[in-house]
């Protein structure tokens, strides 16, 4: 088995689509409408690496307040963040900040030996981790 995709419920589907395509080089793979539950879906895919991110929007949804720090996020059960492997954490961190992400944890060594990491929050406050082998 392999992970097929991660689903992310968003308040503004068009804005999230624009941000994630610009931030991570994703493209729209498909769009779906589920009329019985008033749900719109945009599936994004990364052509080189094959991972997919499903953006979901349903009117009336409520956004949970994101944690201020990754350590606080793990106090809540459930999915807490999405991690992206990048060649250069510092470069990716600055790129995402330039696109409107908010800084959460500046690039630095990970607890995992030989790994550099950083955290940002996307424009809706969802926690994203950036990771790469040291030197990146």
mmCIF file with all atom_site columns, N, CA and C in Angstrom, residues 34-94:
data_model
loop_
_atom_site.group_PDB
_atom_site.id
_atom_site.type_symbol
_atom_site.label_atom_id
_atom_site.label_alt_id
_atom_site.label_comp_id
_atom_site.label_asym_id
_atom_site.label_entity_id
_atom_site.label_seq_id
_atom_site.pdbx_PDB_ins_code
_atom_site.Cartn_x
_atom_site.Cartn_y
_atom_site.Cartn_z
_atom_site.occupancy
_atom_site.B_iso_or_equiv
_atom_site.pdbx_formal_charge
_atom_site.auth_seq_id
_atom_site.auth_comp_id
_atom_site.auth_asym_id
_atom_site.auth_atom_id
_atom_site.pdbx_PDB_model_num
ATOM 1   N N  . UNK A 1 34 ? -19.861 17.373 -5.466  1.00 0.00 ? 34 UNK A N  1
ATOM 2   C CA . UNK A 1 34 ? -20.724 16.374 -4.841  1.00 0.00 ? 34 UNK A CA 1
ATOM 3   C C  . UNK A 1 34 ? -21.984 17.122 -4.378  1.00 0.00 ? 34 UNK A C  1
ATOM 4   N N  . UNK A 1 35 ? -22.963 17.218 -5.269  1.00 0.00 ? 35 UNK A N  1
ATOM 5   C CA . UNK A 1 35 ? -24.166 18.012 -5.001  1.00 0.00 ? 35 UNK A CA 1
ATOM 6   C C  . UNK A 1 35 ? -24.937 17.603 -3.740  1.00 0.00 ? 35 UNK A C  1
ATOM 7   N N  . UNK A 1 36 ? -25.104 16.292 -3.470  1.00 0.00 ? 36 UNK A N  1
ATOM 8   C CA . UNK A 1 36 ? -25.923 15.941 -2.294  1.00 0.00 ? 36 UNK A CA 1
ATOM 9   C C  . UNK A 1 36 ? -25.425 16.535 -0.962  1.00 0.00 ? 36 UNK A C  1
ATOM 10  N N  . UNK A 1 37 ? -24.115 16.810 -0.870  1.00 0.00 ? 37 UNK A N  1
ATOM 11  C CA . UNK A 1 37 ? -23.580 17.386 0.376   1.00 0.00 ? 37 UNK A CA 1
ATOM 12  C C  . UNK A 1 37 ? -22.979 18.772 0.155   1.00 0.00 ? 37 UNK A C  1
ATOM 13  N N  . UNK A 1 38 ? -23.229 19.374 -1.022  1.00 0.00 ? 38 UNK A N  1
ATOM 14  C CA . UNK A 1 38 ? -22.752 20.727 -1.334  1.00 0.00 ? 38 UNK A CA 1
ATOM 15  C C  . UNK A 1 38 ? -21.242 20.840 -1.134  1.00 0.00 ? 38 UNK A C  1
ATOM 16  N N  . UNK A 1 39 ? -20.498 19.907 -1.733  1.00 0.00 ? 39 UNK A N  1
ATOM 17  C CA . UNK A 1 39 ? -19.053 19.805 -1.559  1.00 0.00 ? 39 UNK A CA 1
ATOM 18  C C  . UNK A 1 39 ? -18.335 19.995 -2.889  1.00 0.00 ? 39 UNK A C  1
ATOM 19  N N  . UNK A 1 40 ? -17.341 20.867 -2.900  1.00 0.00 ? 40 UNK A N  1
ATOM 20  C CA . UNK A 1 40 ? -16.482 21.044 -4.062  1.00 0.00 ? 40 UNK A CA 1
ATOM 21  C C  . UNK A 1 40 ? -15.092 20.520 -3.726  1.00 0.00 ? 40 UNK A C  1
ATOM 22  N N  . UNK A 1 41 ? -14.485 19.848 -4.697  1.00 0.00 ? 41 UNK A N  1
ATOM 23  C CA . UNK A 1 41 ? -13.176 19.223 -4.510  1.00 0.00 ? 41 UNK A CA 1
ATOM 24  C C  . UNK A 1 41 ? -12.256 19.616 -5.661  1.00 0.00 ? 41 UNK A C  1
ATOM 25  N N  . UNK A 1 42 ? -11.025 19.965 -5.318  1.00 0.00 ? 42 UNK A N  1
ATOM 26  C CA . UNK A 1 42 ? -9.971  20.156 -6.310  1.00 0.00 ? 42 UNK A CA 1
ATOM 27  C C  . UNK A 1 42 ? -8.817  19.247 -5.904  1.00 0.00 ? 42 UNK A C  1
ATOM 28  N N  . UNK A 1 43 ? -8.465  18.323 -6.787  1.00 0.00 ? 43 UNK A N  1
ATOM 29  C CA . UNK A 1 43 ? -7.342  17.422 -6.531  1.00 0.00 ? 43 UNK A CA 1
ATOM 30  C C  . UNK A 1 43 ? -6.118  17.992 -7.226  1.00 0.00 ? 43 UNK A C  1
ATOM 31  N N  . UNK A 1 44 ? -5.071  18.238 -6.438  1.00 0.00 ? 44 UNK A N  1
ATOM 32  C CA . UNK A 1 44 ? -3.806  18.744 -6.962  1.00 0.00 ? 44 UNK A CA 1
ATOM 33  C C  . UNK A 1 44 ? -2.795  17.608 -6.975  1.00 0.00 ? 44 UNK A C  1
ATOM 34  N N  . UNK A 1 45 ? -1.896  17.644 -7.945  1.00 0.00 ? 45 UNK A N  1
ATOM 35  C CA . UNK A 1 45 ? -0.873  16.596 -8.048  1.00 0.00 ? 45 UNK A CA 1
ATOM 36  C C  . UNK A 1 45 ? 0.470   17.235 -8.376  1.00 0.00 ? 45 UNK A C  1
ATOM 37  N N  . UNK A 1 46 ? 1.516   16.607 -7.879  1.00 0.00 ? 46 UNK A N  1
ATOM 38  C CA . UNK A 1 46 ? 2.878   17.006 -8.240  1.00 0.00 ? 46 UNK A CA 1
ATOM 39  C C  . UNK A 1 46 ? 3.344   16.033 -9.311  1.00 0.00 ? 46 UNK A C  1
ATOM 40  N N  . UNK A 1 47 ? 3.573   16.540 -10.515 1.00 0.00 ? 47 UNK A N  1
ATOM 41  C CA . UNK A 1 47 ? 3.889   15.665 -11.646 1.00 0.00 ? 47 UNK A CA 1
ATOM 42  C C  . UNK A 1 47 ? 5.158   14.847 -11.457 1.00 0.00 ? 47 UNK A C  1
ATOM 43  N N  . UNK A 1 48 ? 6.194   15.419 -10.870 1.00 0.00 ? 48 UNK A N  1
ATOM 44  C CA . UNK A 1 48 ? 7.459   14.696 -10.726 1.00 0.00 ? 48 UNK A CA 1
ATOM 45  C C  . UNK A 1 48 ? 7.406   13.654 -9.608  1.00 0.00 ? 48 UNK A C  1
ATOM 46  N N  . UNK A 1 49 ? 6.837   14.015 -8.465  1.00 0.00 ? 49 UNK A N  1
ATOM 47  C CA . UNK A 1 49 ? 6.867   13.126 -7.303  1.00 0.00 ? 49 UNK A CA 1
ATOM 48  C C  . UNK A 1 49 ? 5.592   12.303 -7.121  1.00 0.00 ? 49 UNK A C  1
ATOM 49  N N  . UNK A 1 50 ? 4.508   12.695 -7.778  1.00 0.00 ? 50 UNK A N  1
ATOM 50  C CA . UNK A 1 50 ? 3.286   11.896 -7.771  1.00 0.00 ? 50 UNK A CA 1
ATOM 51  C C  . UNK A 1 50 ? 2.378   12.077 -6.564  1.00 0.00 ? 50 UNK A C  1
ATOM 52  N N  . UNK A 1 51 ? 2.760   12.888 -5.588  1.00 0.00 ? 51 UNK A N  1
ATOM 53  C CA . UNK A 1 51 ? 1.868   13.041 -4.433  1.00 0.00 ? 51 UNK A CA 1
ATOM 54  C C  . UNK A 1 51 ? 0.703   13.949 -4.800  1.00 0.00 ? 51 UNK A C  1
ATOM 55  N N  . UNK A 1 52 ? -0.411  13.748 -4.073  1.00 0.00 ? 52 UNK A N  1
ATOM 56  C CA . UNK A 1 52 ? -1.618  14.512 -4.354  1.00 0.00 ? 52 UNK A CA 1
ATOM 57  C C  . UNK A 1 52 ? -2.146  15.154 -3.067  1.00 0.00 ? 52 UNK A C  1
ATOM 58  N N  . UNK A 1 53 ? -2.714  16.338 -3.237  1.00 0.00 ? 53 UNK A N  1
ATOM 59  C CA . UNK A 1 53 ? -3.341  17.080 -2.152  1.00 0.00 ? 53 UNK A CA 1
ATOM 60  C C  . UNK A 1 53 ? -4.756  17.400 -2.591  1.00 0.00 ? 53 UNK A C  1
ATOM 61  N N  . UNK A 1 54 ? -5.718  16.932 -1.804  1.00 0.00 ? 54 UNK A N  1
ATOM 62  C CA . UNK A 1 54 ? -7.133  17.141 -2.109  1.00 0.00 ? 54 UNK A CA 1
ATOM 63  C C  . UNK A 1 54 ? -7.649  18.327 -1.294  1.00 0.00 ? 54 UNK A C  1
ATOM 64  N N  . UNK A 1 55 ? -8.074  19.370 -1.984  1.00 0.00 ? 55 UNK A N  1
ATOM 65  C CA . UNK A 1 55 ? -8.658  20.532 -1.327  1.00 0.00 ? 55 UNK A CA 1
ATOM 66  C C  . UNK A 1 55 ? -10.173 20.370 -1.346  1.00 0.00 ? 55 UNK A C  1
ATOM 67  N N  . UNK A 1 56 ? -10.788 20.512 -0.181  1.00 0.00 ? 56 UNK A N  1
ATOM 68  C CA . UNK A 1 56 ? -12.224 20.309 -0.041  1.00 0.00 ? 56 UNK A CA 1
ATOM 69  C C  . UNK A 1 56 ? -12.873 21.579 0.499   1.00 0.00 ? 56 UNK A C  1
ATOM 70  N N  . UNK A 1 57 ? -14.021 21.930 -0.060  1.00 0.00 ? 57 UNK A N  1
ATOM 71  C CA . UNK A 1 57 ? -14.745 23.096 0.443   1.00 0.00 ? 57 UNK A CA 1
ATOM 72  C C  . UNK A 1 57 ? -16.235 22.790 0.503   1.00 0.00 ? 57 UNK A C  1
ATOM 73  N N  . UNK A 1 58 ? -16.793 23.061 1.674   1.00 0.00 ? 58 UNK A N  1
ATOM 74  C CA . UNK A 1 58 ? -18.228 22.927 1.882   1.00 0.00 ? 58 UNK A CA 1
ATOM 75  C C  . UNK A 1 58 ? -18.701 24.180 2.613   1.00 0.00 ? 58 UNK A C  1
ATOM 76  N N  . UNK A 1 59 ? -19.655 24.920 2.051   1.00 0.00 ? 59 UNK A N  1
ATOM 77  C CA . UNK A 1 59 ? -20.134 26.130 2.718   1.00 0.00 ? 59 UNK A CA 1
ATOM 78  C C  . UNK A 1 59 ? -20.607 25.828 4.147   1.00 0.00 ? 59 UNK A C  1
ATOM 79  N N  . UNK A 1 60 ? -20.332 26.767 5.031   1.00 0.00 ? 60 UNK A N  1
ATOM 80  C CA . UNK A 1 60 ? -20.731 26.603 6.428   1.00 0.00 ? 60 UNK A CA 1
ATOM 81  C C  . UNK A 1 60 ? -19.693 25.920 7.281   1.00 0.00 ? 60 UNK A C  1
ATOM 82  N N  . UNK A 1 61 ? -18.578 25.530 6.676   1.00 0.00 ? 61 UNK A N  1
ATOM 83  C CA . UNK A 1 61 ? -17.527 24.886 7.450   1.00 0.00 ? 61 UNK A CA 1
ATOM 84  C C  . UNK A 1 61 ? -16.924 25.851 8.452   1.00 0.00 ? 61 UNK A C  1
ATOM 85  N N  . UNK A 1 62 ? -16.360 25.302 9.514   1.00 0.00 ? 62 UNK A N  1
ATOM 86  C CA . UNK A 1 62 ? -15.730 26.116 10.554  1.00 0.00 ? 62 UNK A CA 1
ATOM 87  C C  . UNK A 1 62 ? -14.257 25.757 10.638  1.00 0.00 ? 62 UNK A C  1
ATOM 88  N N  . UNK A 1 63 ? -13.431 26.768 10.805  1.00 0.00 ? 63 UNK A N  1
ATOM 89  C CA . UNK A 1 63 ? -11.991 26.553 10.895  1.00 0.00 ? 63 UNK A CA 1
ATOM 90  C C  . UNK A 1 63 ? -11.581 26.456 12.362  1.00 0.00 ? 63 UNK A C  1
ATOM 91  N N  . UNK A 1 64 ? -10.951 25.351 12.730  1.00 0.00 ? 64 UNK A N  1
ATOM 92  C CA . UNK A 1 64 ? -10.425 25.202 14.085  1.00 0.00 ? 64 UNK A CA 1
ATOM 93  C C  . UNK A 1 64 ? -9.201  26.090 14.228  1.00 0.00 ? 64 UNK A C  1
ATOM 94  N N  . UNK A 1 65 ? -9.025  26.675 15.367  1.00 0.00 ? 65 UNK A N  1
ATOM 95  C CA . UNK A 1 65 ? -7.843  27.515 15.607  1.00 0.00 ? 65 UNK A CA 1
ATOM 96  C C  . UNK A 1 65 ? -6.586  26.655 15.579  1.00 0.00 ? 65 UNK A C  1
ATOM 97  N N  . UNK A 1 66 ? -5.641  27.005 14.707  1.00 0.00 ? 66 UNK A N  1
ATOM 98  C CA . UNK A 1 66 ? -4.401  26.231 14.672  1.00 0.00 ? 66 UNK A CA 1
ATOM 99  C C  . UNK A 1 66 ? -3.548  26.521 15.901  1.00 0.00 ? 66 UNK A C  1
ATOM 100 N N  . UNK A 1 67 ? -2.708  25.566 16.230  1.00 0.00 ? 67 UNK A N  1
ATOM 101 C CA . UNK A 1 67 ? -1.788  25.740 17.355  1.00 0.00 ? 67 UNK A CA 1
ATOM 102 C C  . UNK A 1 67 ? -0.726  26.764 16.978  1.00 0.00 ? 67 UNK A C  1
ATOM 103 N N  . UNK A 1 68 ? -0.186  27.434 17.968  1.00 0.00 ? 68 UNK A N  1
ATOM 104 C CA . UNK A 1 68 ? 0.852   28.436 17.748  1.00 0.00 ? 68 UNK A CA 1
ATOM 105 C C  . UNK A 1 68 ? 2.214   27.800 17.472  1.00 0.00 ? 68 UNK A C  1
ATOM 106 N N  . UNK A 1 69 ? 2.390   26.550 17.851  1.00 0.00 ? 69 UNK A N  1
ATOM 107 C CA . UNK A 1 69 ? 3.697   25.897 17.768  1.00 0.00 ? 69 UNK A CA 1
ATOM 108 C C  . UNK A 1 69 ? 3.482   24.401 17.503  1.00 0.00 ? 69 UNK A C  1
ATOM 109 N N  . UNK A 1 70 ? 4.376   23.754 16.762  1.00 0.00 ? 70 UNK A N  1
ATOM 110 C CA . UNK A 1 70 ? 4.222   22.321 16.501  1.00 0.00 ? 70 UNK A CA 1
ATOM 111 C C  . UNK A 1 70 ? 4.080   21.477 17.767  1.00 0.00 ? 70 UNK A C  1
ATOM 112 N N  . UNK A 1 71 ? 4.750   21.846 18.843  1.00 0.00 ? 71 UNK A N  1
ATOM 113 C CA . UNK A 1 71 ? 4.648   21.068 20.085  1.00 0.00 ? 71 UNK A CA 1
ATOM 114 C C  . UNK A 1 71 ? 3.239   21.152 20.658  1.00 0.00 ? 71 UNK A C  1
ATOM 115 N N  . UNK A 1 72 ? 2.571   22.289 20.487  1.00 0.00 ? 72 UNK A N  1
ATOM 116 C CA . UNK A 1 72 ? 1.199   22.429 20.976  1.00 0.00 ? 72 UNK A CA 1
ATOM 117 C C  . UNK A 1 72 ? 0.231   21.658 20.087  1.00 0.00 ? 72 UNK A C  1
ATOM 118 N N  . UNK A 1 73 ? 0.549   21.547 18.827  1.00 0.00 ? 73 UNK A N  1
ATOM 119 C CA . UNK A 1 73 ? -0.336  20.842 17.893  1.00 0.00 ? 73 UNK A CA 1
ATOM 120 C C  . UNK A 1 73 ? -0.516  19.379 18.284  1.00 0.00 ? 73 UNK A C  1
ATOM 121 N N  . UNK A 1 74 ? 0.523   18.749 18.813  1.00 0.00 ? 74 UNK A N  1
ATOM 122 C CA . UNK A 1 74 ? 0.412   17.330 19.153  1.00 0.00 ? 74 UNK A CA 1
ATOM 123 C C  . UNK A 1 74 ? -0.404  17.091 20.414  1.00 0.00 ? 74 UNK A C  1
ATOM 124 N N  . UNK A 1 75 ? -0.838  18.141 21.074  1.00 0.00 ? 75 UNK A N  1
ATOM 125 C CA . UNK A 1 75 ? -1.750  17.968 22.204  1.00 0.00 ? 75 UNK A CA 1
ATOM 126 C C  . UNK A 1 75 ? -3.166  17.655 21.729  1.00 0.00 ? 75 UNK A C  1
ATOM 127 N N  . UNK A 1 76 ? -3.436  17.879 20.453  1.00 0.00 ? 76 UNK A N  1
ATOM 128 C CA . UNK A 1 76 ? -4.734  17.551 19.862  1.00 0.00 ? 76 UNK A CA 1
ATOM 129 C C  . UNK A 1 76 ? -4.597  16.255 19.079  1.00 0.00 ? 76 UNK A C  1
ATOM 130 N N  . UNK A 1 77 ? -5.506  15.345 19.256  1.00 0.00 ? 77 UNK A N  1
ATOM 131 C CA . UNK A 1 77 ? -5.465  14.095 18.506  1.00 0.00 ? 77 UNK A CA 1
ATOM 132 C C  . UNK A 1 77 ? -5.988  14.329 17.092  1.00 0.00 ? 77 UNK A C  1
ATOM 133 N N  . UNK A 1 78 ? -5.457  13.584 16.145  1.00 0.00 ? 78 UNK A N  1
ATOM 134 C CA . UNK A 1 78 ? -5.829  13.731 14.742  1.00 0.00 ? 78 UNK A CA 1
ATOM 135 C C  . UNK A 1 78 ? -4.636  14.234 13.950  1.00 0.00 ? 78 UNK A C  1
ATOM 136 N N  . UNK A 1 79 ? -4.841  14.515 12.678  1.00 0.00 ? 79 UNK A N  1
ATOM 137 C CA . UNK A 1 79 ? -3.763  15.008 11.837  1.00 0.00 ? 79 UNK A CA 1
ATOM 138 C C  . UNK A 1 79 ? -3.408  16.423 12.264  1.00 0.00 ? 79 UNK A C  1
ATOM 139 N N  . UNK A 1 80 ? -2.128  16.681 12.469  1.00 0.00 ? 80 UNK A N  1
ATOM 140 C CA . UNK A 1 80 ? -1.698  17.981 12.953  1.00 0.00 ? 80 UNK A CA 1
ATOM 141 C C  . UNK A 1 80 ? -0.970  18.830 11.934  1.00 0.00 ? 80 UNK A C  1
ATOM 142 N N  . UNK A 1 81 ? -0.277  18.198 10.992  1.00 0.00 ? 81 UNK A N  1
ATOM 143 C CA . UNK A 1 81 ? 0.449   18.962 9.989   1.00 0.00 ? 81 UNK A CA 1
ATOM 144 C C  . UNK A 1 81 ? 0.750   18.079 8.786   1.00 0.00 ? 81 UNK A C  1
ATOM 145 N N  . UNK A 1 82 ? 1.168   18.725 7.728   1.00 0.00 ? 82 UNK A N  1
ATOM 146 C CA . UNK A 1 82 ? 1.577   18.033 6.518   1.00 0.00 ? 82 UNK A CA 1
ATOM 147 C C  . UNK A 1 82 ? 3.039   18.401 6.275   1.00 0.00 ? 82 UNK A C  1
ATOM 148 N N  . UNK A 1 83 ? 3.883   17.429 5.972   1.00 0.00 ? 83 UNK A N  1
ATOM 149 C CA . UNK A 1 83 ? 5.308   17.681 5.768   1.00 0.00 ? 83 UNK A CA 1
ATOM 150 C C  . UNK A 1 83 ? 5.670   17.524 4.294   1.00 0.00 ? 83 UNK A C  1
ATOM 151 N N  . UNK A 1 84 ? 6.498   18.456 3.811   1.00 0.00 ? 84 UNK A N  1
ATOM 152 C CA . UNK A 1 84 ? 6.972   18.425 2.436   1.00 0.00 ? 84 UNK A CA 1
ATOM 153 C C  . UNK A 1 84 ? 8.486   18.300 2.443   1.00 0.00 ? 84 UNK A C  1
ATOM 154 N N  . UNK A 1 85 ? 9.009   17.297 1.738   1.00 0.00 ? 85 UNK A N  1
ATOM 155 C CA . UNK A 1 85 ? 10.445  17.163 1.545   1.00 0.00 ? 85 UNK A CA 1
ATOM 156 C C  . UNK A 1 85 ? 10.894  18.164 0.491   1.00 0.00 ? 85 UNK A C  1
ATOM 157 N N  . UNK A 1 86 ? 11.888  18.937 0.814   1.00 0.00 ? 86 UNK A N  1
ATOM 158 C CA . UNK A 1 86 ? 12.386  19.975 -0.104  1.00 0.00 ? 86 UNK A CA 1
ATOM 159 C C  . UNK A 1 86 ? 13.904  19.870 -0.182  1.00 0.00 ? 86 UNK A C  1
ATOM 160 N N  . UNK A 1 87 ? 14.511  20.299 -1.289  1.00 0.00 ? 87 UNK A N  1
ATOM 161 C CA . UNK A 1 87 ? 15.964  20.222 -1.393  1.00 0.00 ? 87 UNK A CA 1
ATOM 162 C C  . UNK A 1 87 ? 16.684  21.210 -0.482  1.00 0.00 ? 87 UNK A C  1
ATOM 163 N N  . UNK A 1 88 ? 16.075  22.373 -0.235  1.00 0.00 ? 88 UNK A N  1
ATOM 164 C CA . UNK A 1 88 ? 16.708  23.413 0.583   1.00 0.00 ? 88 UNK A CA 1
ATOM 165 C C  . UNK A 1 88 ? 15.642  24.043 1.482   1.00 0.00 ? 88 UNK A C  1
ATOM 166 N N  . UNK A 1 89 ? 15.671  23.724 2.762   1.00 0.00 ? 89 UNK A N  1
ATOM 167 C CA . UNK A 1 89 ? 14.649  24.205 3.697   1.00 0.00 ? 89 UNK A CA 1
ATOM 168 C C  . UNK A 1 89 ? 14.629  25.726 3.770   1.00 0.00 ? 89 UNK A C  1
ATOM 169 N N  . UNK A 1 90 ? 15.795  26.354 3.861   1.00 0.00 ? 90 UNK A N  1
ATOM 170 C CA . UNK A 1 90 ? 15.851  27.808 3.964   1.00 0.00 ? 90 UNK A CA 1
ATOM 171 C C  . UNK A 1 90 ? 15.239  28.495 2.749   1.00 0.00 ? 90 UNK A C  1
ATOM 172 N N  . UNK A 1 91 ? 15.558  28.006 1.577   1.00 0.00 ? 91 UNK A N  1
ATOM 173 C CA . UNK A 1 91 ? 15.028  28.578 0.344   1.00 0.00 ? 91 UNK A CA 1
ATOM 174 C C  . UNK A 1 91 ? 13.513  28.372 0.264   1.00 0.00 ? 91 UNK A C  1
ATOM 175 N N  . UNK A 1 92 ? 13.053  27.169 0.571   1.00 0.00 ? 92 UNK A N  1
ATOM 176 C CA . UNK A 1 92 ? 11.615  26.873 0.534   1.00 0.00 ? 92 UNK A CA 1
ATOM 177 C C  . UNK A 1 92 ? 10.867  27.704 1.582   1.00 0.00 ? 92 UNK A C  1
ATOM 178 N N  . UNK A 1 93 ? 11.448  27.846 2.759   1.00 0.00 ? 93 UNK A N  1
ATOM 179 C CA . UNK A 1 93 ? 10.848  28.644 3.836   1.00 0.00 ? 93 UNK A CA 1
ATOM 180 C C  . UNK A 1 93 ? 10.651  30.092 3.377   1.00 0.00 ? 93 UNK A C  1
ATOM 181 N N  . UNK A 1 94 ? 11.680  30.687 2.813   1.00 0.00 ? 94 UNK A N  1
ATOM 182 C CA . UNK A 1 94 ? 11.579  32.075 2.328   1.00 0.00 ? 94 UNK A CA 1
ATOM 183 C C  . UNK A 1 94 ? 10.568  32.194 1.191   1.00 0.00 ? 94 UNK A C  1
#
